[in-house]
């Protein structure tokens, strides 16, 4: 059975002065597309002039549609868009290329500290930021009004980013002989930190802030001194694992902050 919006909700939707939250507006609009009775209820609240104007617009739109060739329909897969945004592909490609350059530089300058280890924490940040951005998701309006939007979708898209980058990190670490734990655990910790901080300031800002802080506080001093910092030396793996769990738990408690597909 189809659940119709309440008459009060329909009335408030038709009233320009009434304030409705975005989720309610989108759910009513989706319902109106397939329910003639509710559309008629909305039409009763409009004036004769408005109805005449809508009829003229509908007539002209119908004429243009009939005159134009049929459009080529592209299949939109909600399952695919819940997991991956195709605009991410250039960013993932760039990130993998940066890891390749780090491996090459490590071979050319072995006296430098492990560049793969230094870059591992910030490797997923661009992908996570763009995976949860309305500016870079062409299906944003279709997804944001569905129950699938929220922390669960952000986690799914983050998992898709990690599914591409973690194997690249493992391969880069194997080529340079660095510790696998000190490569993957900081990566996961910064990923969880981006999501947790994103609940307060937005995912994109969180990614930029964390990336900039890591570069200034760790990467630059390590390159200048040619020594890895204490936080990336053997023995710090347990601390990274506990930090990852703590940040993931904090993100889970802020699930309500991710109900809208927005990076801000």
XYZ file of N, CA, C and O in Angstrom, residues 118-119 121-122 125 190 207-225 227 229 231:
112
model
N 55.243 8.286 5.416
C 54.837 9.662 5.707
C 53.534 10.033 5.010
O 52.706 10.784 5.551
N 53.326 9.519 3.802
C 52.140 9.884 3.033
C 50.929 9.007 3.359
O 49.794 9.400 3.071
N 49.080 8.250 5.982
C 47.898 8.751 6.704
C 47.001 9.664 5.874
O 45.785 9.685 6.071
N 47.584 10.431 4.944
C 46.787 11.403 4.197
C 46.384 10.904 2.821
O 45.698 11.618 2.086
N 42.501 10.912 2.178
C 41.729 12.115 2.496
C 41.080 12.778 1.281
O 39.901 13.157 1.343
N 43.425 8.187 10.147
C 43.105 9.486 9.568
C 41.779 9.443 8.806
O 41.068 10.442 8.746
N 39.038 16.989 6.003
C 40.132 16.392 5.232
C 41.240 17.413 4.979
O 42.435 17.099 5.098
N 40.867 18.635 4.635
C 41.874 19.676 4.368
C 42.644 20.005 5.636
O 43.891 20.110 5.629
N 41.941 20.172 6.754
C 42.605 20.535 8.013
C 43.549 19.446 8.482
O 44.688 19.723 8.864
N 43.084 18.198 8.461
C 43.935 17.102 8.920
C 45.141 16.913 7.998
O 46.255 16.676 8.465
N 44.914 17.009 6.690
C 46.030 16.875 5.764
C 47.069 17.968 5.945
O 48.279 17.703 5.951
N 46.602 19.217 6.109
C 47.537 20.327 6.291
C 48.293 20.200 7.615
O 49.506 20.443 7.679
N 47.582 19.811 8.669
C 48.233 19.656 9.975
C 49.298 18.562 9.935
O 50.398 18.726 10.480
N 49.003 17.433 9.283
C 49.973 16.348 9.187
C 51.185 16.772 8.363
O 52.333 16.466 8.715
N 50.957 17.481 7.279
C 52.073 17.914 6.431
C 52.997 18.861 7.184
O 54.230 18.732 7.116
N 52.416 19.831 7.911
C 53.229 20.829 8.603
C 53.901 20.278 9.852
O 55.047 20.614 10.159
N 53.187 19.415 10.579
C 53.707 18.943 11.867
C 54.590 17.722 11.743
O 55.445 17.488 12.616
N 54.421 16.926 10.674
C 55.138 15.655 10.595
C 55.973 15.538 9.322
O 57.176 15.269 9.373
N 55.341 15.717 8.156
C 56.029 15.427 6.895
C 57.216 16.374 6.681
O 58.348 15.924 6.419
N 56.985 17.672 6.787
C 58.072 18.640 6.543
C 59.219 18.467 7.530
O 60.396 18.382 7.116
N 58.976 18.389 8.857
C 60.107 18.162 9.771
C 60.843 16.850 9.527
O 62.071 16.785 9.671
N 60.114 15.788 9.130
C 60.768 14.506 8.879
C 61.687 14.580 7.665
O 62.791 14.023 7.669
N 61.233 15.270 6.616
C 62.073 15.400 5.423
C 63.301 16.261 5.709
O 64.412 15.961 5.254
N 63.116 17.324 6.490
C 64.243 18.205 6.807
C 65.270 17.493 7.677
O 66.490 17.597 7.455
N 64.798 16.745 8.674
C 65.708 16.067 9.602
C 66.164 14.698 9.109
O 67.049 14.097 9.722
N 64.644 11.955 9.454
C 64.317 10.927 10.443
C 62.799 10.824 10.564
O 62.101 11.842 10.562
N 59.341 10.475 12.446
C 58.910 10.904 13.779
C 58.586 9.709 14.663
O 58.411 8.588 14.190
N 55.886 8.976 16.141
C 54.558 8.403 15.925
C 54.519 7.399 14.789
O 53.538 6.676 14.625
